CSV table of C-alpha atoms in Angstrom, one decimal:
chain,number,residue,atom,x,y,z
A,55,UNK,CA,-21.7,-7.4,8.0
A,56,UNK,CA,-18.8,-5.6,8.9
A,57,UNK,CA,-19.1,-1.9,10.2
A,58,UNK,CA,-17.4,1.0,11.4
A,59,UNK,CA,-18.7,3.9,12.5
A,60,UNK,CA,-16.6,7.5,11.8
A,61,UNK,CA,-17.8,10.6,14.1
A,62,UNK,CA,-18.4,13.6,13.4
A,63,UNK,CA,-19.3,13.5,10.3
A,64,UNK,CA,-18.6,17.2,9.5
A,65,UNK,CA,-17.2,19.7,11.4
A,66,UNK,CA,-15.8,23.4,11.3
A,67,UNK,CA,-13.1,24.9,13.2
A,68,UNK,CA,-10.8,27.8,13.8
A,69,UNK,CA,-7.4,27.7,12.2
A,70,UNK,CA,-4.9,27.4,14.6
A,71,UNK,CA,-7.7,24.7,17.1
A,72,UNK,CA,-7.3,21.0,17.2
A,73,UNK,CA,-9.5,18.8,16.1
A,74,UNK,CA,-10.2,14.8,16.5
A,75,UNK,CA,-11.7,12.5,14.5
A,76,UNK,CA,-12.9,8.9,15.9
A,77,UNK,CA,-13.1,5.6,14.0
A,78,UNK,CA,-14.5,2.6,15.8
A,79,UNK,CA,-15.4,-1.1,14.6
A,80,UNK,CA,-18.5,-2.0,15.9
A,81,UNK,CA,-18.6,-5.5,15.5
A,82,UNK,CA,-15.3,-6.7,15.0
A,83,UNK,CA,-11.6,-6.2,15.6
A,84,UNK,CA,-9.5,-4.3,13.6
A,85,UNK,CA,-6.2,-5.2,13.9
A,86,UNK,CA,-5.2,-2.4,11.7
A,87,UNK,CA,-7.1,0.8,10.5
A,88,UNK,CA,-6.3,3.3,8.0
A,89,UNK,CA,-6.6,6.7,7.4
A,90,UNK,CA,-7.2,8.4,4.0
A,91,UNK,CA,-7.9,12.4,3.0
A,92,UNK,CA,-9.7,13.0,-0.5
A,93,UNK,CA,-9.8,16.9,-1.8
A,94,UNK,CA,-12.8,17.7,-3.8
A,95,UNK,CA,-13.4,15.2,-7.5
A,96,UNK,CA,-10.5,13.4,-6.4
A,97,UNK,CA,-9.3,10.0,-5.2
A,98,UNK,CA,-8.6,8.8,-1.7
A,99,UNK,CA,-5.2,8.9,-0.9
A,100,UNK,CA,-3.8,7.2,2.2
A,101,UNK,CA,-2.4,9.0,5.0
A,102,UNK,CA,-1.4,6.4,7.5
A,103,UNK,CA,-1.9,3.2,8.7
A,104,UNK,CA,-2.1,2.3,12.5
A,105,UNK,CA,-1.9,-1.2,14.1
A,106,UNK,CA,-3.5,-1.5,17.5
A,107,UNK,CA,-0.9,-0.7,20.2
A,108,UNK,CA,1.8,0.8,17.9
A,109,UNK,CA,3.1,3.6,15.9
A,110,UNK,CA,1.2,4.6,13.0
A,111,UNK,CA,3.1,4.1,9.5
A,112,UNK,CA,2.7,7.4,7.8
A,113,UNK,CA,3.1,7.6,4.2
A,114,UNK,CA,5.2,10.0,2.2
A,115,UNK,CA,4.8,13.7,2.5
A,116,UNK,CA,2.5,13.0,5.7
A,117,UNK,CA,3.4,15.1,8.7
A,118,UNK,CA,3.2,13.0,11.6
A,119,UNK,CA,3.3,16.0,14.2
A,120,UNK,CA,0.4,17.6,12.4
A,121,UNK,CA,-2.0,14.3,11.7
A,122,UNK,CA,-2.1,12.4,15.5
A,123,UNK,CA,-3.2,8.8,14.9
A,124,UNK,CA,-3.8,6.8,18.1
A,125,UNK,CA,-4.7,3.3,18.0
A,126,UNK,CA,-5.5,2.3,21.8
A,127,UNK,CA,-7.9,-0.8,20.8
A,128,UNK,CA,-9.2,-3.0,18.8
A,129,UNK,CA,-11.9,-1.4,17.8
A,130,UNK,CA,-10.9,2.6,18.4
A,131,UNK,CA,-8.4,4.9,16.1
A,132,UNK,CA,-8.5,8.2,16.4
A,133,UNK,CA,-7.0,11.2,14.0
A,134,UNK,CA,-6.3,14.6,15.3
A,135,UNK,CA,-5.6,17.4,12.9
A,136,UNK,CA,-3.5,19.9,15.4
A,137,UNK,CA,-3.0,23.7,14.7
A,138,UNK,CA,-5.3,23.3,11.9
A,139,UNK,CA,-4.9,25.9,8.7
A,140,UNK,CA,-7.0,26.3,6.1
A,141,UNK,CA,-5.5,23.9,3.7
A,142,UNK,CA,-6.4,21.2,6.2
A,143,UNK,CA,-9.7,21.3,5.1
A,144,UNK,CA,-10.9,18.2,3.2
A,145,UNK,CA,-12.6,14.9,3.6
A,146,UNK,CA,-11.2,12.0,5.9
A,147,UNK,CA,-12.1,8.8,5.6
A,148,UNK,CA,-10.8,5.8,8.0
A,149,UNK,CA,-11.0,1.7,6.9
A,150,UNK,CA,-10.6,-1.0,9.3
A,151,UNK,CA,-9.3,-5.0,8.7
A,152,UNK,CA,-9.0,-7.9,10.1
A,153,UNK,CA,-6.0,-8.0,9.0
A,154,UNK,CA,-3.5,-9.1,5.9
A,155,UNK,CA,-6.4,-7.3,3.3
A,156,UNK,CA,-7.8,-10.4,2.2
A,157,UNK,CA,-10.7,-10.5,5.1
A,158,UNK,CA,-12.0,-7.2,3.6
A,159,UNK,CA,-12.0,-3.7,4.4
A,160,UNK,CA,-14.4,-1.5,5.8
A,161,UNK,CA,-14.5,2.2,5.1
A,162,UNK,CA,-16.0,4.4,7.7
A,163,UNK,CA,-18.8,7.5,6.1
A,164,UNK,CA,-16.2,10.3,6.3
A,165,UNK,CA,-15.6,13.3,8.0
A,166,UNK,CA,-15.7,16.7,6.1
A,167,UNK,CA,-13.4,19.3,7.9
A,168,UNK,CA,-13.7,22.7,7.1
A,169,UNK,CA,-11.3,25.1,8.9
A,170,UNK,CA,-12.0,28.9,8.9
B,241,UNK,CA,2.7,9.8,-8.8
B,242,UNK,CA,-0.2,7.2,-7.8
B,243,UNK,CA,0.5,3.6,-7.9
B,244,UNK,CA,-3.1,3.0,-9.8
B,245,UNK,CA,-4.2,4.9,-12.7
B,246,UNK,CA,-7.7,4.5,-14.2
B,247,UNK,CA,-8.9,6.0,-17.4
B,248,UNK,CA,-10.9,7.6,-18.5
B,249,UNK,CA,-11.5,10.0,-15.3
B,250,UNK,CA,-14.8,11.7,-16.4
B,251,UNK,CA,-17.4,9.6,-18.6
B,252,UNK,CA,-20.6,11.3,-19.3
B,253,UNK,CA,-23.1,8.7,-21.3
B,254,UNK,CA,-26.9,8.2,-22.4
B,255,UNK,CA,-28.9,6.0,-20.3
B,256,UNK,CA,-28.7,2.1,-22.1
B,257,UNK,CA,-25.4,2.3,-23.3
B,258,UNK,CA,-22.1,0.5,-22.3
B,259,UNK,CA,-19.0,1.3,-20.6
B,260,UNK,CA,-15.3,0.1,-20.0
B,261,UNK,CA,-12.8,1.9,-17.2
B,262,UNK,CA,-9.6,0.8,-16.9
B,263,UNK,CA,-7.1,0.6,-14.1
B,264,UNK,CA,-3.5,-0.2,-14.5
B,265,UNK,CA,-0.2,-0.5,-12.5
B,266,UNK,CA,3.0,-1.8,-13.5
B,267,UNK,CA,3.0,-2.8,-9.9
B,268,UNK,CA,1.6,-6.6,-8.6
B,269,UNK,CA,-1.6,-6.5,-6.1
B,270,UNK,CA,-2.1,-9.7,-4.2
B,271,UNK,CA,-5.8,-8.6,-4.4
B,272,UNK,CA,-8.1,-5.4,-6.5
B,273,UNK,CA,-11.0,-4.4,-5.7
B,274,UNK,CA,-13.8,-2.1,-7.2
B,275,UNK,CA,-15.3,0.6,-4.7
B,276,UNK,CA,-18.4,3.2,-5.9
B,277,UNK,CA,-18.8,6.3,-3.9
B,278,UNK,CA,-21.3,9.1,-3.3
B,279,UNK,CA,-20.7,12.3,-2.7
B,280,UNK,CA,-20.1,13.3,0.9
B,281,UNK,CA,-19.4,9.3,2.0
B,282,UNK,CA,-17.3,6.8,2.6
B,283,UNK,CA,-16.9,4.2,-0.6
B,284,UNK,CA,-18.8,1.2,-1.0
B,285,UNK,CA,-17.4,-2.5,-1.8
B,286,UNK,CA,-18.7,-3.4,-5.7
B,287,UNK,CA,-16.3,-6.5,-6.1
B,288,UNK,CA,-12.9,-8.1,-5.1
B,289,UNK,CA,-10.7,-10.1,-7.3
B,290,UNK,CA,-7.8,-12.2,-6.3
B,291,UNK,CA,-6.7,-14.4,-8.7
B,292,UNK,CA,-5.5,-13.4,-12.3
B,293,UNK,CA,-7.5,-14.0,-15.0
B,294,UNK,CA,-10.5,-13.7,-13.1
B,295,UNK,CA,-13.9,-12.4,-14.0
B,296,UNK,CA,-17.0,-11.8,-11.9
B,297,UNK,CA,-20.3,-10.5,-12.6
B,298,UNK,CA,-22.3,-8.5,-10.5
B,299,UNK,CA,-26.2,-8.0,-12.2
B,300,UNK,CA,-24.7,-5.5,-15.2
B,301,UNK,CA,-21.6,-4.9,-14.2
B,302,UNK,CA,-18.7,-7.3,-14.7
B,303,UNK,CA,-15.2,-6.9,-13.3
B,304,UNK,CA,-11.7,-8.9,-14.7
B,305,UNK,CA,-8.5,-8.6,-13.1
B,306,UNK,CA,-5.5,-9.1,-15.4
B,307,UNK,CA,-3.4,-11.9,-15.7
B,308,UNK,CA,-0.4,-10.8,-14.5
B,309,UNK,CA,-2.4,-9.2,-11.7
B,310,UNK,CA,-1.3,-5.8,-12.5
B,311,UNK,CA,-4.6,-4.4,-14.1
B,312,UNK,CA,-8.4,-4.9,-14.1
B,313,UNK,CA,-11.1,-3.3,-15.5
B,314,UNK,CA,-14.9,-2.8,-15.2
B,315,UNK,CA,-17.7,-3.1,-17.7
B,316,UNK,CA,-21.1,-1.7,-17.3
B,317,UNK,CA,-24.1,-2.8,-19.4
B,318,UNK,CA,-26.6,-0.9,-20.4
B,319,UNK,CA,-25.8,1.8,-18.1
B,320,UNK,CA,-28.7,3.8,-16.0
B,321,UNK,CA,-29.0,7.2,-14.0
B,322,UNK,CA,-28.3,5.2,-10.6
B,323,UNK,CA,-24.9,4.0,-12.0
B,324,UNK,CA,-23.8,7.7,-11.2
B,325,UNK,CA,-21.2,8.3,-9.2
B,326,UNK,CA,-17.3,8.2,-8.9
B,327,UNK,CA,-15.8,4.6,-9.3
B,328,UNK,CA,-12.1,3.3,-7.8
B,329,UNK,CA,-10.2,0.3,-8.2
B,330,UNK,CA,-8.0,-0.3,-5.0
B,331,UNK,CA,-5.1,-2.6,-4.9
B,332,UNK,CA,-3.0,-4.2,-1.3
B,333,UNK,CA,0.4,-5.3,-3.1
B,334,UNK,CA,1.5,-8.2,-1.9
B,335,UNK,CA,2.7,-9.0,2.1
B,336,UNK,CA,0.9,-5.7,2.7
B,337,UNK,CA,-2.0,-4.1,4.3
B,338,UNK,CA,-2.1,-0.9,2.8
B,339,UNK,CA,-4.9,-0.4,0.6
B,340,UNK,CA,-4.1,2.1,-2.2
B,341,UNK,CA,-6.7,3.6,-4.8
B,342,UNK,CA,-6.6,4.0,-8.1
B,343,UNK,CA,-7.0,8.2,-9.2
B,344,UNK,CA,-11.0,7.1,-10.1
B,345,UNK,CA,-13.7,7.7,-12.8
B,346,UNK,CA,-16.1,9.7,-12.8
B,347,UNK,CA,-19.6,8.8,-14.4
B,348,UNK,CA,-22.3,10.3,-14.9
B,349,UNK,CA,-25.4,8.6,-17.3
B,350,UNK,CA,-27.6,10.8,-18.3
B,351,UNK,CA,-31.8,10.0,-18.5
Protein backbone atom coordinates (compact mmCIF):
# COMPACT_ATOMS: atom_id res chain seq x y z
CA UNK A 1 0.00 0.00 0.00
CA UNK A 2 0.44 3.43 -0.11
CA UNK A 3 3.22 5.09 2.14
CA UNK A 4 4.93 8.19 3.08
CA UNK A 5 7.54 8.47 5.12
CA UNK A 6 7.75 11.89 7.56
CA UNK A 7 11.45 12.71 9.10
CA UNK A 8 12.42 13.50 11.93
CA UNK A 9 10.09 12.23 13.89
CA UNK A 10 10.86 14.54 16.95
CA UNK A 11 13.07 17.17 17.34
CA UNK A 12 14.07 20.16 19.75
CA UNK A 13 15.29 23.44 18.89
CA UNK A 14 16.24 26.92 20.07
CA UNK A 15 13.69 29.62 19.67
CA UNK A 16 14.58 31.98 17.31
CA UNK A 17 16.49 28.58 14.82
CA UNK A 18 14.79 27.16 11.78
CA UNK A 19 13.78 24.02 11.50
CA UNK A 20 12.56 21.63 8.39
CA UNK A 21 10.43 18.95 8.32
CA UNK A 22 10.43 16.36 5.09
CA UNK A 23 7.50 14.33 3.72
CA UNK A 24 8.20 11.94 0.87
CA UNK A 25 5.91 9.29 -0.97
CA UNK A 26 7.69 6.29 -1.27
CA UNK A 27 5.88 4.51 -3.70
CA UNK A 28 3.70 6.73 -5.48
CA UNK A 29 3.17 10.27 -6.71
CA UNK A 30 1.59 12.74 -4.86
CA UNK A 31 0.28 15.28 -6.80
CA UNK A 32 -0.72 17.20 -3.82
CA UNK A 33 0.43 16.85 -0.06
CA UNK A 34 -0.89 18.48 2.93
CA UNK A 35 0.26 19.78 5.99
CA UNK A 36 -1.61 19.57 9.44
CA UNK A 37 -0.48 20.76 13.21
CA UNK A 38 -2.39 19.01 16.27
CA UNK A 39 -1.79 20.59 19.99
CA UNK A 40 -2.03 18.17 22.66
CA UNK A 41 -5.97 16.00 23.02
CA UNK A 42 -6.80 17.77 20.02
CA UNK A 43 -7.78 17.38 16.34
CA UNK A 44 -5.61 17.85 13.34
CA UNK A 45 -6.16 20.94 11.75
CA UNK A 46 -4.89 21.77 8.31
CA UNK A 47 -2.24 24.17 7.68
CA UNK A 48 -1.67 24.15 3.97
CA UNK A 49 -1.94 22.29 1.04
CA UNK A 50 0.88 22.21 -1.62
CA UNK A 51 0.65 20.95 -5.26
CA UNK A 52 3.82 19.82 -6.85
CA UNK A 53 5.52 22.82 -8.57
CA UNK A 54 3.30 25.55 -7.10
CA UNK A 55 2.46 27.75 -4.33
CA UNK A 56 1.13 26.27 -1.25
CA UNK A 57 -2.65 27.23 -0.45
CA UNK A 58 -2.48 28.24 3.16
CA UNK A 59 -5.47 28.22 5.16
CA UNK A 60 -6.82 30.96 7.42
CA UNK A 61 -4.83 32.37 10.27
CA UNK A 62 -1.64 30.42 8.67
CA UNK A 63 1.36 32.63 8.36
CA UNK A 64 2.93 31.82 5.19
CA UNK A 65 6.31 33.64 6.05
CA UNK A 66 6.58 31.61 9.25
CA UNK A 67 5.42 27.94 7.94
CA UNK A 68 7.81 27.43 4.42
CA UNK A 69 6.15 24.63 2.38
CA UNK A 70 8.13 23.63 -0.73
CA UNK A 71 6.81 21.10 -3.00
CA UNK A 72 9.78 20.40 -5.66
CA UNK A 73 8.48 16.77 -6.67
CA UNK A 74 6.28 14.26 -6.78
CA UNK A 75 7.14 12.56 -4.12
CA UNK A 76 8.98 15.43 -1.74
CA UNK A 77 7.27 18.36 0.46
CA UNK A 78 9.00 19.95 2.81
CA UNK A 79 7.77 22.35 5.99
CA UNK A 80 10.12 24.78 7.57
CA UNK A 81 9.10 26.36 10.78
CA UNK A 82 11.47 29.73 10.64
CA UNK A 83 12.40 31.81 13.80
CA UNK A 84 10.71 29.24 15.78
CA UNK A 85 9.09 30.51 19.39
CA UNK A 86 7.87 28.48 21.81
CA UNK A 87 4.28 28.35 20.86
CA UNK A 88 5.51 26.62 17.73
CA UNK A 89 5.82 23.67 19.49
CA UNK A 90 3.35 20.88 18.59
CA UNK A 91 2.85 17.93 16.43
CA UNK A 92 2.94 18.06 12.44
CA UNK A 93 1.61 15.75 10.44
CA UNK A 94 1.84 15.69 6.47
CA UNK A 95 -0.82 13.52 3.99
CA UNK A 96 -0.12 12.89 0.42
CA UNK A 97 -2.85 12.03 -2.72
CA UNK A 98 -3.12 11.06 -5.82
CA UNK A 99 -5.10 13.47 -6.31
CA UNK A 100 -9.08 14.78 -6.26
CA UNK A 101 -9.42 12.76 -2.51
CA UNK A 102 -11.13 9.95 -3.80
CA UNK A 103 -7.75 7.74 -4.51
CA UNK A 104 -7.03 8.00 -0.69
CA UNK A 105 -4.86 9.72 1.54
CA UNK A 106 -1.83 8.83 3.29
CA UNK A 107 -0.81 10.48 6.52
CA UNK A 108 2.84 10.45 7.25
CA UNK A 109 3.83 9.32 11.44
CA UNK A 110 4.31 12.91 12.61
CA UNK A 111 6.84 15.13 13.79
CA UNK A 112 6.76 16.41 17.47
CA UNK A 113 8.61 19.89 17.67
CA UNK A 114 9.55 21.10 20.78
CA UNK A 115 11.21 24.60 20.81
CA UNK A 116 13.12 25.77 23.96
CA UNK B 1 -15.07 27.25 14.17
CA UNK B 2 -14.43 23.64 12.62
CA UNK B 3 -16.32 22.48 9.72
CA UNK B 4 -16.86 18.85 11.46
CA UNK B 5 -18.02 18.47 14.85
CA UNK B 6 -18.14 15.01 16.58
CA UNK B 7 -19.67 14.31 19.93
CA UNK B 8 -19.21 13.17 22.46
CA UNK B 9 -15.33 14.20 22.71
CA UNK B 10 -14.32 11.97 25.75
CA UNK B 11 -16.07 8.41 26.19
CA UNK B 12 -14.80 6.33 28.90
CA UNK B 13 -16.70 2.66 28.89
CA UNK B 14 -16.49 -1.02 30.42
CA UNK B 15 -14.98 -3.58 28.24
CA UNK B 16 -18.23 -5.44 26.22
CA UNK B 17 -20.31 -2.55 25.91
CA UNK B 18 -21.51 -0.44 22.86
CA UNK B 19 -20.78 2.87 21.46
CA UNK B 20 -22.14 5.57 18.96
CA UNK B 21 -19.95 8.96 18.01
CA UNK B 22 -21.31 11.32 15.88
CA UNK B 23 -20.03 13.74 13.41
CA UNK B 24 -21.98 16.38 11.75
CA UNK B 25 -21.64 19.37 9.38
CA UNK B 26 -24.16 21.49 7.80
CA UNK B 27 -21.62 21.37 5.03
CA UNK B 28 -21.73 18.60 1.90
CA UNK B 29 -18.44 16.14 1.71
CA UNK B 30 -18.15 14.35 -1.64
CA UNK B 31 -16.44 11.70 0.59
CA UNK B 32 -15.98 10.90 4.92
CA UNK B 33 -13.88 9.03 6.23
CA UNK B 34 -13.10 7.50 9.76
CA UNK B 35 -9.33 7.71 10.97
CA UNK B 36 -7.99 6.11 14.65
CA UNK B 37 -4.92 7.46 16.10
CA UNK B 38 -2.28 6.69 18.71
CA UNK B 39 -0.57 8.80 20.60
CA UNK B 40 2.61 10.27 19.16
CA UNK B 41 1.53 9.09 15.26
CA UNK B 42 0.12 9.81 12.36
CA UNK B 43 -3.79 8.55 12.03
CA UNK B 44 -4.69 5.45 10.57
CA UNK B 45 -7.57 4.83 7.72
CA UNK B 46 -10.67 2.78 9.54
CA UNK B 47 -13.17 3.31 6.62
CA UNK B 48 -14.33 5.67 3.73
CA UNK B 49 -17.79 6.33 2.61
CA UNK B 50 -18.90 8.02 -0.55
CA UNK B 51 -22.25 7.55 -1.23
CA UNK B 52 -25.14 8.67 1.15
CA UNK B 53 -26.99 6.29 2.88
CA UNK B 54 -24.19 4.06 3.00
CA UNK B 55 -23.18 1.64 5.62
CA UNK B 56 -20.07 -0.56 5.96
CA UNK B 57 -18.93 -2.85 8.46
CA UNK B 58 -15.59 -3.39 9.58
CA UNK B 59 -15.37 -6.80 12.24
CA UNK B 60 -17.29 -4.70 15.30
CA UNK B 61 -17.32 -1.53 14.05
CA UNK B 62 -19.81 -0.24 11.60
CA UNK B 63 -19.73 3.18 9.98
CA UNK B 64 -23.05 5.07 7.99
CA UNK B 65 -22.72 8.27 6.21
CA UNK B 66 -25.94 10.33 6.14
CA UNK B 67 -28.15 10.76 3.46
CA UNK B 68 -27.69 14.05 2.64
CA UNK B 69 -23.97 13.44 3.00
CA UNK B 70 -23.53 15.86 5.61
CA UNK B 71 -23.10 13.53 8.73
CA UNK B 72 -21.93 9.92 9.62
CA UNK B 73 -21.44 8.16 12.47
CA UNK B 74 -19.63 5.12 14.03
CA UNK B 75 -20.76 2.22 16.07
CA UNK B 76 -18.63 0.00 18.07
CA UNK B 77 -19.77 -3.40 19.34
CA UNK B 78 -18.86 -4.80 22.21
CA UNK B 79 -16.09 -2.58 22.77
CA UNK B 80 -12.44 -3.81 24.12
CA UNK B 81 -9.21 -2.24 25.67
CA UNK B 82 -7.49 -2.13 22.06
CA UNK B 83 -10.45 0.06 20.82
CA UNK B 84 -8.49 2.88 22.82
CA UNK B 85 -7.58 5.72 21.33
CA UNK B 86 -8.80 9.10 19.75
CA UNK B 87 -11.17 8.57 16.68
CA UNK B 88 -11.90 11.44 13.65
CA UNK B 89 -14.11 11.60 10.95
CA UNK B 90 -12.54 13.60 7.95
CA UNK B 91 -14.54 15.04 5.21
CA UNK B 92 -12.99 16.59 1.32
CA UNK B 93 -16.22 18.87 0.32
CA UNK B 94 -16.88 18.54 -2.94
CA UNK B 95 -14.35 19.76 -6.21
CA UNK B 96 -11.80 19.80 -3.42
CA UNK B 97 -8.68 18.19 -2.04
CA UNK B 98 -8.54 19.46 1.21
CA UNK B 99 -9.06 16.97 3.81
CA UNK B 100 -10.57 18.54 6.96
CA UNK B 101 -11.18 16.60 10.43
CA UNK B 102 -13.72 16.48 12.46
CA UNK B 103 -12.66 18.05 16.44
CA UNK B 104 -12.50 13.85 17.44
CA UNK B 105 -13.51 11.42 20.30
CA UNK B 106 -11.71 10.31 22.63
CA UNK B 107 -12.21 6.64 23.98
CA UNK B 108 -11.00 4.93 26.34
CA UNK B 109 -12.61 1.09 27.39
CA UNK B 110 -11.70 0.14 30.42
CA UNK B 111 -10.69 -3.89 31.24
Amino acid sequence: GAVVSQHPSWVICKSGTSVKIECRSLDFQATTMFWYRQFPKQSLMLMATSNEGSKATYEQGVEKDKFLINHASLTLSTLTVTSAHPEDSSFYICSATLGQGRYGYTFGSGTRLTVV
Amino acid sequence: TQLLEQSPQFLSIQEGENLTVYCNSSSVFSSLQWYRQEPGEGPVLLVTVVTGGEVKKLKRLTFQFGDARKDSSLHITAAQPGDTGLYLCAGALAGANNLFFGTGTRLTVIP
